[in-house]
Amino acid sequence: VFRWVHVFFGILWIGLLYYLNFVQVPNMPSVPAELKKGVTGYIAPKVFFFFRWAALLTVLTGLVVAYVSGYAHRALAFQGMSANENLIGLGMWLAIIMFLNVWLIIWPAQKKILGIIEATDEEKAAATPRALAASRTNLLLSLPMLYCMIAANLG
């Protein structure tokens, strides 16, 4: 059950990561000013709700799967009994870094950008490139992370 829940939340998390990086963010400059509030006031807060909780639940369920399967410590310490355990360990660490980016950099910045918390225009302006850089980092890390997760389970 945890493996299937892990896959579900992983698809949700990475799907929203790709939506944000390939659809929403690149298209915001072309959205007419009078329509931007529809995205920033209604769509984006829901996207970030599911995005951040899917990140947390993906990591937690993945750690449960690794623990129950008996390889969590070996994989995270890169002391696996097989190359696959070390490969999944690398994927786990990439996912943990991505999760930390979501909760410690992207979400705090987005709360300012979207007006969920009080922020000056200067604070919002400073938060925007920080959130974008962390999101683009996660986008890049998602490719080797997905490779590690899939390849480790094929062999």
PDB file of C-alpha atoms in Angstrom:
ATOM      1  CA  VAL A   1       0.000   0.000   0.000  1.00  0.00           C
ATOM      2  CA  PHE A   2       2.759   2.450   0.927  1.00  0.00           C
ATOM      3  CA  ARG A   3       4.528   1.810  -2.384  1.00  0.00           C
ATOM      4  CA  TRP A   4       1.375   2.690  -4.350  1.00  0.00           C
ATOM      5  CA  VAL A   5       0.686   5.742  -2.184  1.00  0.00           C
ATOM      6  CA  HIS A   6       4.331   6.762  -2.678  1.00  0.00           C
ATOM      7  CA  VAL A   7       3.972   6.483  -6.462  1.00  0.00           C
ATOM      8  CA  PHE A   8       0.692   8.455  -6.420  1.00  0.00           C
ATOM      9  CA  PHE A   9       2.110  11.340  -4.386  1.00  0.00           C
ATOM     10  CA  GLY A  10       5.332  11.263  -6.415  1.00  0.00           C
ATOM     11  CA  ILE A  11       3.369  11.661  -9.647  1.00  0.00           C
ATOM     12  CA  LEU A  12       1.351  14.502  -8.100  1.00  0.00           C
ATOM     13  CA  TRP A  13       4.476  16.277  -6.822  1.00  0.00           C
ATOM     14  CA  ILE A  14       6.555  15.979  -9.976  1.00  0.00           C
ATOM     15  CA  GLY A  15       3.543  16.658 -12.199  1.00  0.00           C
ATOM     16  CA  LEU A  16       2.914  19.941 -10.388  1.00  0.00           C
ATOM     17  CA  LEU A  17       6.637  20.760 -10.523  1.00  0.00           C
ATOM     18  CA  TYR A  18       6.530  20.355 -14.301  1.00  0.00           C
ATOM     19  CA  TYR A  19       3.235  22.294 -14.553  1.00  0.00           C
ATOM     20  CA  LEU A  20       4.737  25.207 -12.626  1.00  0.00           C
ATOM     21  CA  ASN A  21       7.994  25.250 -14.605  1.00  0.00           C
ATOM     22  CA  PHE A  22       6.645  24.525 -18.082  1.00  0.00           C
ATOM     23  CA  VAL A  23       3.168  26.091 -18.006  1.00  0.00           C
ATOM     24  CA  GLN A  24       2.303  28.547 -15.235  1.00  0.00           C
ATOM     25  CA  VAL A  25       5.544  30.473 -14.676  1.00  0.00           C
ATOM     26  CA  PRO A  26       6.498  30.910 -18.364  1.00  0.00           C
ATOM     27  CA  ASN A  27       2.976  32.033 -19.272  1.00  0.00           C
ATOM     28  CA  MET A  28       2.381  34.530 -16.455  1.00  0.00           C
ATOM     29  CA  PRO A  29       4.000  37.444 -18.338  1.00  0.00           C
ATOM     30  CA  SER A  30       1.495  36.984 -21.179  1.00  0.00           C
ATOM     31  CA  VAL A  31      -1.563  36.877 -18.871  1.00  0.00           C
ATOM     32  CA  PRO A  32      -3.419  40.202 -19.023  1.00  0.00           C
ATOM     33  CA  ALA A  33      -3.055  42.222 -15.793  1.00  0.00           C
ATOM     34  CA  GLU A  34      -6.780  42.015 -15.006  1.00  0.00           C
ATOM     35  CA  LEU A  35      -6.631  38.193 -15.126  1.00  0.00           C
ATOM     36  CA  LYS A  36      -3.442  37.653 -13.087  1.00  0.00           C
ATOM     37  CA  LYS A  37      -5.367  37.813  -9.799  1.00  0.00           C
ATOM     38  CA  GLY A  38      -7.323  34.763 -10.959  1.00  0.00           C
ATOM     39  CA  VAL A  39      -4.090  32.804 -11.139  1.00  0.00           C
ATOM     40  CA  THR A  40      -2.305  34.267  -8.108  1.00  0.00           C
ATOM     41  CA  GLY A  41      -5.419  34.486  -5.950  1.00  0.00           C
ATOM     42  CA  TYR A  42      -7.147  31.205  -6.758  1.00  0.00           C
ATOM     43  CA  ILE A  43      -5.136  28.738  -8.842  1.00  0.00           C
ATOM     44  CA  ALA A  44      -1.594  29.160  -7.504  1.00  0.00           C
ATOM     45  CA  PRO A  45      -2.488  28.822  -3.790  1.00  0.00           C
ATOM     46  CA  LYS A  46      -4.232  25.492  -4.527  1.00  0.00           C
ATOM     47  CA  VAL A  47      -1.346  24.337  -6.714  1.00  0.00           C
ATOM     48  CA  PHE A  48       1.136  25.120  -3.931  1.00  0.00           C
ATOM     49  CA  PHE A  49      -1.046  23.393  -1.329  1.00  0.00           C
ATOM     50  CA  PHE A  50      -0.990  20.128  -3.270  1.00  0.00           C
ATOM     51  CA  PHE A  51       2.629  20.692  -4.359  1.00  0.00           C
ATOM     52  CA  ARG A  52       4.073  21.032  -0.873  1.00  0.00           C
ATOM     53  CA  TRP A  53       1.960  18.298   0.750  1.00  0.00           C
ATOM     54  CA  ALA A  54       2.645  15.895  -2.123  1.00  0.00           C
ATOM     55  CA  ALA A  55       6.371  16.560  -1.601  1.00  0.00           C
ATOM     56  CA  LEU A  56       6.115  15.721   2.096  1.00  0.00           C
ATOM     57  CA  LEU A  57       3.972  12.630   1.574  1.00  0.00           C
ATOM     58  CA  THR A  58       6.192  11.375  -1.254  1.00  0.00           C
ATOM     59  CA  VAL A  59       9.278  11.547   0.946  1.00  0.00           C
ATOM     60  CA  LEU A  60       7.566  10.085   4.022  1.00  0.00           C
ATOM     61  CA  THR A  61       5.986   7.171   2.168  1.00  0.00           C
ATOM     62  CA  GLY A  62       9.259   6.521   0.330  1.00  0.00           C
ATOM     63  CA  LEU A  63      11.118   6.356   3.640  1.00  0.00           C
ATOM     64  CA  VAL A  64       8.451   3.986   5.006  1.00  0.00           C
ATOM     65  CA  VAL A  65       8.820   1.721   1.956  1.00  0.00           C
ATOM     66  CA  ALA A  66      12.611   1.694   2.369  1.00  0.00           C
ATOM     67  CA  TYR A  67      12.371   1.027   6.104  1.00  0.00           C
ATOM     68  CA  VAL A  68       9.789  -1.755   5.802  1.00  0.00           C
ATOM     69  CA  SER A  69      11.817  -3.304   2.977  1.00  0.00           C
ATOM     70  CA  GLY A  70      14.896  -3.264   5.198  1.00  0.00           C
ATOM     71  CA  TYR A  71      17.235  -1.093   3.143  1.00  0.00           C
ATOM     72  CA  ALA A  72      16.597   2.466   4.371  1.00  0.00           C
ATOM     73  CA  HIS A  73      19.764   2.902   6.423  1.00  0.00           C
ATOM     74  CA  ARG A  74      22.036   1.133   3.945  1.00  0.00           C
ATOM     75  CA  ALA A  75      20.657   3.132   1.015  1.00  0.00           C
ATOM     76  CA  LEU A  76      20.862   6.495   2.762  1.00  0.00           C
ATOM     77  CA  ALA A  77      24.414   5.738   3.921  1.00  0.00           C
ATOM     78  CA  PHE A  78      25.420   4.422   0.457  1.00  0.00           C
ATOM     79  CA  GLN A  79      26.394   1.124   2.054  1.00  0.00           C
ATOM     80  CA  GLY A  80      23.945  -0.966   0.101  1.00  0.00           C
ATOM     81  CA  MET A  81      24.235  -4.683  -0.382  1.00  0.00           C
ATOM     82  CA  SER A  82      23.745  -4.037  -4.098  1.00  0.00           C
ATOM     83  CA  ALA A  83      24.267  -1.290  -6.654  1.00  0.00           C
ATOM     84  CA  ASN A  84      20.486  -0.892  -6.756  1.00  0.00           C
ATOM     85  CA  GLU A  85      20.368  -0.031  -3.054  1.00  0.00           C
ATOM     86  CA  ASN A  86      23.035   2.624  -3.550  1.00  0.00           C
ATOM     87  CA  LEU A  87      21.208   3.945  -6.622  1.00  0.00           C
ATOM     88  CA  ILE A  88      17.923   4.215  -4.747  1.00  0.00           C
ATOM     89  CA  GLY A  89      19.847   5.888  -1.926  1.00  0.00           C
ATOM     90  CA  LEU A  90      21.022   8.575  -4.349  1.00  0.00           C
ATOM     91  CA  GLY A  91      17.432   9.003  -5.545  1.00  0.00           C
ATOM     92  CA  MET A  92      16.282   9.286  -1.935  1.00  0.00           C
ATOM     93  CA  TRP A  93      18.830  11.998  -1.168  1.00  0.00           C
ATOM     94  CA  LEU A  94      17.878  13.947  -4.312  1.00  0.00           C
ATOM     95  CA  ALA A  95      14.207  13.733  -3.290  1.00  0.00           C
ATOM     96  CA  ILE A  96      15.041  14.910   0.230  1.00  0.00           C
ATOM     97  CA  ILE A  97      16.955  17.902  -1.157  1.00  0.00           C
ATOM     98  CA  MET A  98      14.022  18.677  -3.453  1.00  0.00           C
ATOM     99  CA  PHE A  99      11.576  18.362  -0.528  1.00  0.00           C
ATOM    100  CA  LEU A 100      13.687  20.764   1.544  1.00  0.00           C
ATOM    101  CA  ASN A 101      13.729  23.227  -1.364  1.00  0.00           C
ATOM    102  CA  VAL A 102       9.918  23.100  -1.467  1.00  0.00           C
ATOM    103  CA  TRP A 103       9.342  23.633   2.250  1.00  0.00           C
ATOM    104  CA  LEU A 104      12.286  25.885   3.163  1.00  0.00           C
ATOM    105  CA  ILE A 105      12.752  28.053   0.051  1.00  0.00           C
ATOM    106  CA  ILE A 106       9.895  27.827  -2.472  1.00  0.00           C
ATOM    107  CA  TRP A 107       6.896  27.856  -0.119  1.00  0.00           C
ATOM    108  CA  PRO A 108       8.114  30.690   2.175  1.00  0.00           C
ATOM    109  CA  ALA A 109       8.885  32.781  -0.919  1.00  0.00           C
ATOM    110  CA  GLN A 110       5.560  31.973  -2.579  1.00  0.00           C
ATOM    111  CA  LYS A 111       3.631  33.000   0.540  1.00  0.00           C
ATOM    112  CA  LYS A 112       5.125  36.475   0.076  1.00  0.00           C
ATOM    113  CA  ILE A 113       4.751  36.542  -3.704  1.00  0.00           C
ATOM    114  CA  LEU A 114       1.089  35.458  -3.601  1.00  0.00           C
ATOM    115  CA  GLY A 115       0.204  37.795  -0.730  1.00  0.00           C
ATOM    116  CA  ILE A 116      -0.639  34.968   1.668  1.00  0.00           C
ATOM    117  CA  ILE A 117       1.527  36.725   4.259  1.00  0.00           C
ATOM    118  CA  GLU A 118       2.342  40.410   4.549  1.00  0.00           C
ATOM    119  CA  ALA A 119       5.387  41.440   2.544  1.00  0.00           C
ATOM    120  CA  THR A 120       6.701  44.673   1.146  1.00  0.00           C
ATOM    121  CA  ASP A 121       7.198  45.090  -2.582  1.00  0.00           C
ATOM    122  CA  GLU A 122      10.948  44.763  -1.983  1.00  0.00           C
ATOM    123  CA  GLU A 123      10.468  41.491  -0.079  1.00  0.00           C
ATOM    124  CA  LYS A 124       8.262  40.137  -2.864  1.00  0.00           C
ATOM    125  CA  ALA A 125      10.815  41.201  -5.473  1.00  0.00           C
ATOM    126  CA  ALA A 126      13.603  39.454  -3.526  1.00  0.00           C
ATOM    127  CA  ALA A 127      11.497  36.306  -3.039  1.00  0.00           C
ATOM    128  CA  THR A 128      10.733  35.860  -6.743  1.00  0.00           C
ATOM    129  CA  PRO A 129      14.223  34.943  -8.041  1.00  0.00           C
ATOM    130  CA  ARG A 130      14.865  32.826  -4.932  1.00  0.00           C
ATOM    131  CA  ALA A 131      11.692  30.778  -5.529  1.00  0.00           C
ATOM    132  CA  LEU A 132      12.431  30.494  -9.248  1.00  0.00           C
ATOM    133  CA  ALA A 133      16.013  29.313  -8.664  1.00  0.00           C
ATOM    134  CA  ALA A 134      14.887  26.662  -6.160  1.00  0.00           C
ATOM    135  CA  SER A 135      12.116  25.529  -8.487  1.00  0.00           C
ATOM    136  CA  ARG A 136      14.471  25.286 -11.463  1.00  0.00           C
ATOM    137  CA  THR A 137      16.938  23.373  -9.262  1.00  0.00           C
ATOM    138  CA  ASN A 138      14.185  20.912  -8.378  1.00  0.00           C
ATOM    139  CA  LEU A 139      13.297  20.603 -12.045  1.00  0.00           C
ATOM    140  CA  LEU A 140      16.892  19.669 -12.870  1.00  0.00           C
ATOM    141  CA  LEU A 141      17.233  17.330  -9.875  1.00  0.00           C
ATOM    142  CA  SER A 142      13.989  15.565 -10.797  1.00  0.00           C
ATOM    143  CA  LEU A 143      15.578  13.980 -13.852  1.00  0.00           C
ATOM    144  CA  PRO A 144      18.403  12.089 -12.101  1.00  0.00           C
ATOM    145  CA  MET A 145      16.083  11.406  -9.150  1.00  0.00           C
ATOM    146  CA  LEU A 146      13.525   9.748 -11.426  1.00  0.00           C
ATOM    147  CA  TYR A 147      16.285   7.822 -13.189  1.00  0.00           C
ATOM    148  CA  CYS A 148      17.621   6.519  -9.858  1.00  0.00           C
ATOM    149  CA  MET A 149      14.188   5.497  -8.626  1.00  0.00           C
ATOM    150  CA  ILE A 150      13.204   3.718 -11.832  1.00  0.00           C
ATOM    151  CA  ALA A 151      16.566   2.112 -12.637  1.00  0.00           C
ATOM    152  CA  ALA A 152      16.994   0.815  -9.080  1.00  0.00           C
ATOM    153  CA  ASN A 153      13.626  -0.938  -9.301  1.00  0.00           C
ATOM    154  CA  LEU A 154      14.191  -2.482 -12.725  1.00  0.00           C
ATOM    155  CA  GLY A 155      17.299  -4.457 -11.861  1.00  0.00           C
TER     156      GLY A 155
END
